[in-house]
Amino acid sequence: MLIREFDGREKSDLKKNLKRLWKLGAEEYNTQYFDINKGGELVVKEGHYQYNIINLVKKYGTPTEVFFPYILENRVRDMIDLFNAYIKISGYKGRFYYHYVMKVNQNKEFVLPAIAEGAHIEVSSANELYLVKRMIEQDKFNRRIRVTCNGPKTEQYIQLIEELRSKGLIVIPIIENHEELERLKKFKGEVGVRVNLDIKIQAHWDKKFNHFGFSEDELLRIGKIRNLSILHYHISTQIEKIDGFVKPLKRAINLYAKLKEKNPGLDTIDFGGGVGVPYEKKRKLYSLKNLVNQMIKAAKKESDKLGIKHPNLISEWGSYVAAPAQISIFKVQAEKPITGKADTKWYFIDGSFITNLTDTWSVRRQKWEIIPANHMGAGRMQKVWLAGSTCDSDDRYTNSGSYLMLPKFTEDVTELYLVVMDTGAYQDALGNHHCLLSSPAKVICQNGEVKLARRRETADEIGKQFGW
Ligand SMILES: *Cc1c(COP(=O)(O)O)cnc(C)c1O
């Protein structure tokens, strides 16, 4: 049903209420670019331009991922500006570097805009580093870019690191264990080490045992590491409170001061990822401004207390920049009563929580904000559980055993499209081919233009991957 045509004030109140209902236009939820048009459809704004999601659906079908590079660009630029501003205000003497985390989204359309905004790069495998090699060969970036290399260093990975270094790239392996330390003893460039800080914080991962990096004691025992310039840690993802950043940073600075006695070239702390994304638009998280301010203040205070030169700082905030830059669109194919739950219905979507939104069920047990792309002003609503298109009983979304409130199918509502927000981080690389469902189409919206970046996979293409 259309938004009823009230005149004047009443109409703008109705729109305001609908925006509140669907949590749109709110910076604290990363929905400041999202709005509703007069027809009750979702639009995404770029300056004064707007993309109508239903028009995209008509052209490209579903399931489709829509990527907005300008959202990613704005987030990268604002973050770098924010760090530099607080560094200046507080008289902090170290420099700030942002490293785009390849693992979060390796699509070329994501990586290139981030670099264009001034990001350096962090890779987690030989194959991700291989993409960096490809970019160099195509002369895609200036050689002063810095590339940090995490993850287990296979021989192939180390050889690629050495090859790129010999071509003049600043490529910095982050050493995780004694074997890597031994293998990289003669490495000519800078190296980093990863520490497993002895600290617990509130976050998505609060694993008791961490298998990454050296313990603090071990690092102190090792003492001197040739060409050491970076002390790195990465505690968790979706860190819940600012304290979860400030405490580890202080602890790392204390360790850094001790390591610096034997490693005078050590000049940088890389504090990894972990900034939370308000995936569920239920409660606000901390603001980035407040977070950055408190981190810089703490870094300055702690370094001054210890009488050391302020370290340079690296952030690898991945989900923060990438997640809100993409949405995924699905069509509701069918509805069905839920046996034993009379007030709620199944809505079947033409994609899958297992193959397209894999985090729902696997790595991060992700919760999503799911809203309609049309009929946003529908008069009648329905409690819903969503079912995906694989034959797997886990392919569903119940909002943690609760329900979603979505437009009810009526005479006016015969076609319904759903948008899953914040799907820009991790989902593409985690996606899979369970039941041989196709990967979605990928569409890019920038400068008022809409481009198809990747077609939806065909049966033939999938068949090939399985030897057919
Ligand atoms: C995954 C990862 C990140 C990114 O984490 P987010 O929570 O997405 O910000 C950063 N650094 C390292 C080493 C990682 O493994």
Short mmCIF file of C-alpha atoms and ligand atoms in Angstrom, two decimals, residues 101 103-104 122 124 150 194 232-234 236-238 270 272-275 316-320 364 425-426, ligand 1:
data_model
loop_
_atom_site.label_atom_id
_atom_site.label_comp_id
_atom_site.label_asym_id
_atom_site.label_seq_id
_atom_site.Cartn_x
_atom_site.Cartn_y
_atom_site.Cartn_z
CA VAL A 101 41.80 -5.29 5.70
CA LYS A 103 40.02 -10.31 4.30
CA VAL A 104 36.92 -8.22 4.97
CA GLU A 122 46.69 -5.56 5.39
CA SER A 124 46.06 -12.38 5.64
CA ASN A 150 49.31 -11.43 8.76
CA ARG A 194 52.07 -10.15 16.88
CA HIS A 232 50.78 -5.79 16.43
CA TYR A 233 47.77 -7.16 18.26
CA HIS A 234 44.22 -7.93 17.20
CA SER A 236 38.54 -9.30 18.71
CA THR A 237 35.71 -8.18 16.48
CA GLN A 238 32.54 -6.24 17.42
CA ASP A 270 49.20 -1.74 15.14
CA GLY A 272 44.16 -4.40 14.70
CA GLY A 273 40.41 -4.37 14.03
CA GLY A 274 37.31 -4.68 16.14
CA VAL A 275 35.15 -1.58 15.86
CA GLU A 316 42.91 -2.25 10.74
CA TRP A 317 39.26 -1.48 11.27
CA GLY A 318 37.67 -3.72 8.69
CA SER A 319 33.96 -4.33 9.22
CA TYR A 320 33.59 -0.72 10.30
CA ARG A 364 30.04 -14.85 13.60
CA ALA A 425 31.99 -7.32 5.31
CA TYR A 426 33.01 -10.96 5.06
C1 LIG B 1 39.92 -9.81 10.81
C2 LIG B 1 41.01 -8.91 11.19
C3 LIG B 1 40.81 -7.51 11.23
C4 LIG B 1 39.47 -6.85 10.98
O1 LIG B 1 38.61 -7.01 12.06
P1 LIG B 1 37.21 -6.22 12.12
O2 LIG B 1 36.56 -6.69 13.36
O3 LIG B 1 36.45 -6.56 10.90
O4 LIG B 1 37.54 -4.76 12.19
C5 LIG B 1 41.90 -6.72 11.51
N1 LIG B 1 43.12 -7.26 11.77
C6 LIG B 1 43.32 -8.58 11.76
C7 LIG B 1 44.67 -9.11 12.06
C8 LIG B 1 42.29 -9.45 11.48
O5 LIG B 1 42.50 -10.77 11.49
#
